[in-house]
XYZ file of C-alpha atoms in Angstrom:
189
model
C -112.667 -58.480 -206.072
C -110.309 -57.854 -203.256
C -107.777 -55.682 -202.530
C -104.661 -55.301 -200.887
C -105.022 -51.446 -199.480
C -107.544 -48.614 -200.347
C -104.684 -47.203 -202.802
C -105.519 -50.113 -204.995
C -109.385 -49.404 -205.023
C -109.860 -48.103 -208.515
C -111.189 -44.495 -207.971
C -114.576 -45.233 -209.875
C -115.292 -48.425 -207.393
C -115.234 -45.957 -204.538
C -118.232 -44.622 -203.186
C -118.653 -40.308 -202.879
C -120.140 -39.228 -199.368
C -123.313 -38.055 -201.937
C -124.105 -41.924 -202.860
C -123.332 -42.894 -199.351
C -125.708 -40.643 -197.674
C -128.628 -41.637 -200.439
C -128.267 -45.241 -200.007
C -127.840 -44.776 -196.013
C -131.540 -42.830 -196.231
C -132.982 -45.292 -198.251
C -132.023 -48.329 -196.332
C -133.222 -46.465 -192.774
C -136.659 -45.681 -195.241
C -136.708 -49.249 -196.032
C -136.998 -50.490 -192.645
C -138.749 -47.994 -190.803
C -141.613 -48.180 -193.059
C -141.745 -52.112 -193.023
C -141.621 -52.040 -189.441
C -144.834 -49.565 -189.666
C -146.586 -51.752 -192.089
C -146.559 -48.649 -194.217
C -144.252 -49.613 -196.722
C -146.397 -48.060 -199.802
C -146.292 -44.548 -198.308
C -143.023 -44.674 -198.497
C -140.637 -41.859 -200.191
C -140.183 -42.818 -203.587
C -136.197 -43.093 -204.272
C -136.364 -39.800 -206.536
C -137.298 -37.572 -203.329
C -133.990 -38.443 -201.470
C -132.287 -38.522 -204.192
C -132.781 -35.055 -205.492
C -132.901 -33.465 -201.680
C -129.264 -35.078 -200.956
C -127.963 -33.986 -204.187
C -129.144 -30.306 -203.684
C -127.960 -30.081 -200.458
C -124.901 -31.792 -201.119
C -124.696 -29.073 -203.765
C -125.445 -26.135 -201.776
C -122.398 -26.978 -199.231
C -120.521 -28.384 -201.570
C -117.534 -25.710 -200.838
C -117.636 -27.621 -197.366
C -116.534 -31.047 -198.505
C -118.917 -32.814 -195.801
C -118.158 -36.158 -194.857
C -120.813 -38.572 -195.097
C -122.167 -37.825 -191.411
C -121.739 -34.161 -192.222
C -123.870 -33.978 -195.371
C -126.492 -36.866 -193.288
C -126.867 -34.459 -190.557
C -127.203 -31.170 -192.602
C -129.643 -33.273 -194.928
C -131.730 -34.144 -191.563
C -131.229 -30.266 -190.809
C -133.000 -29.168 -193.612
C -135.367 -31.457 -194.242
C -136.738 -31.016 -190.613
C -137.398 -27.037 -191.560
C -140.347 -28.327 -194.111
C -142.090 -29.462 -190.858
C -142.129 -25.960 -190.368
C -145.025 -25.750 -193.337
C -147.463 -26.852 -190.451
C -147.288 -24.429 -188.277
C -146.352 -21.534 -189.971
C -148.299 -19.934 -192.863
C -146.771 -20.298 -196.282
C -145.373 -16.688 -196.486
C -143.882 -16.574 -192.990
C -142.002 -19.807 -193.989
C -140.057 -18.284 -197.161
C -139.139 -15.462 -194.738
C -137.908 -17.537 -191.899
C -136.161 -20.372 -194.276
C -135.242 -18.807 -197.941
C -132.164 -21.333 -198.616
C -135.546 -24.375 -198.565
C -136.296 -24.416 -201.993
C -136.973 -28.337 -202.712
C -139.969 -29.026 -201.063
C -142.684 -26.262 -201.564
C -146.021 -26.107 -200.742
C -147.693 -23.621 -202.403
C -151.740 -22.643 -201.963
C -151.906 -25.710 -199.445
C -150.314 -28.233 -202.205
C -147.118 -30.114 -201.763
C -144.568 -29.507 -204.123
C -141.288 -30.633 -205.014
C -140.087 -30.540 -208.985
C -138.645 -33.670 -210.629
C -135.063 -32.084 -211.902
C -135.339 -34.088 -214.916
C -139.136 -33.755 -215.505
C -139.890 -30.097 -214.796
C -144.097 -31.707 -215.235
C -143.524 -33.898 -212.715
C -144.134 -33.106 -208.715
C -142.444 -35.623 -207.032
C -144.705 -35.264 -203.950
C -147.984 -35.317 -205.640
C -149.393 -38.199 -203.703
C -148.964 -36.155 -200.257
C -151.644 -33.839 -201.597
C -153.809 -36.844 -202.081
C -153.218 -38.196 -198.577
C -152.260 -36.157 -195.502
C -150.954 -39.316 -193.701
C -148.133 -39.513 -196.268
C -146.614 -35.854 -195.236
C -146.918 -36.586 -191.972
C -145.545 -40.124 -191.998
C -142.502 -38.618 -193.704
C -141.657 -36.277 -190.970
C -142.167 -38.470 -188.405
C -139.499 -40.625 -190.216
C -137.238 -37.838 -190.574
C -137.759 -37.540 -186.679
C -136.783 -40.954 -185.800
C -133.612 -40.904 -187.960
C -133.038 -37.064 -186.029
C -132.787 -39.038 -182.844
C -131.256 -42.125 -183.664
C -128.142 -40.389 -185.219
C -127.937 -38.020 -182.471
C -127.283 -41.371 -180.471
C -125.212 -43.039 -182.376
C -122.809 -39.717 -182.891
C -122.677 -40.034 -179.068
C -121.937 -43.505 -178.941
C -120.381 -44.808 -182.262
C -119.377 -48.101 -180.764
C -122.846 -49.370 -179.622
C -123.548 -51.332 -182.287
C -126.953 -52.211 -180.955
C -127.474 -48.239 -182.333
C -126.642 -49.044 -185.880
C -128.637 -52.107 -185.678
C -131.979 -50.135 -184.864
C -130.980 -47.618 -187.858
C -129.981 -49.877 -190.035
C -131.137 -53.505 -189.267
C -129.523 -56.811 -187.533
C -128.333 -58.434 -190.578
C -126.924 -55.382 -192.627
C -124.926 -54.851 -189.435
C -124.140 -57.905 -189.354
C -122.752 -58.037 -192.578
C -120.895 -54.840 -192.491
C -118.984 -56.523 -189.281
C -118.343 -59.593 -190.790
C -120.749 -61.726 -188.350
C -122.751 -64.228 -190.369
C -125.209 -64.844 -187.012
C -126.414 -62.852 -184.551
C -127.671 -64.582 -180.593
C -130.737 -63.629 -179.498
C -131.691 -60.974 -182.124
C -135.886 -61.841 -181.850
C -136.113 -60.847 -178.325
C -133.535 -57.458 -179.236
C -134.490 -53.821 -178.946
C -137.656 -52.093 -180.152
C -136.665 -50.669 -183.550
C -136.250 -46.989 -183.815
C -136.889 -46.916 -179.809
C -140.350 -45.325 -179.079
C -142.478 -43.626 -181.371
């Protein structure tokens, strides 16, 4: 349905900077693991999920916009990295406000919300590639916004992030020229 102004949006149609900044993670996961051919090692949906909701819930006196709460999201998430190079104890000293994604005795952990039995990050335990994978993602998508906070017009930028034809969409273009011969994805990694 269209509408004539954003007044006439009904309110429950709209979407919160929370749901904005989940989908916007799981569309740059999307592509960034197809791209590596690792699309199985993926984070499951429930992982970003619960870490943009907490940390959209720990700020939430802020009222972050949706670049606000993708940034601080990045912030934190970034700090877990931390759990391989620092022993376990030093990193609960150094970052005390990280509390969804533990590793505890060498084990990943990070506690379904609405299965306390459930560790949502079981299968990095089972294979190391899958942690590290995961913050090498969280890298890319570090850089990438960094560029496109910079220089919000480049389209090109978004395109990388986000892919050609969700871009493409989102502008209105139905084809894009010469998109096989475009920029690497994600730049180098």
């Amino acid at each position: 349905m269209i509408y004539n102004s954003i007044d006439d949006v009904p309110h429950f149609k709209m979407k919160t900077p929370v749901q904005k900044t989940v989908q916007f993670f799981k569309r740059v996961r999307d592509i960034y693991y197809s791209k590596r051919k690792e699309y199985d090692k993926r984070p499951i949906s429930a992982i970003i999920t619960t870490i943009v909701a907490s940390v959209a819930s720990r700020n939430s006196n802020y009222g972050l916009s949706t670049i606000d709460l993708i940034r601080t999201v990045i912030t934190e998430l970034k700090t877990y990295n931390m759990f391989n190079s620092l022993k376990e104890e030093e990193f609960y000293i150094n970052y005390p406000n990280s509390v969804d994604i533990n590793k505890i005795n060498g084990k990943w952990e990070m506690i379904n919300p609405t299965n306390p039995k459930d560790n949502l990050v079981d299968s990095w335990n089972n294979d190391e590639s899958i942690s590290e994978l995961f913050f090498d993602w969280l890298d890319v998508i570090d850089k990438e916004v960094a560029k496109i906070i910079s220089n919000p017009t480049n389209t090109v930028l978004y395109e990388n992030l986000l892919g050609v034809k969700a871009i493409g969409e989102a502008l209105g273009m139905t084809q894009k020229e010469n998109t096989t011969k475009g920029p690497k994805p994600y730049g180098e990694y």
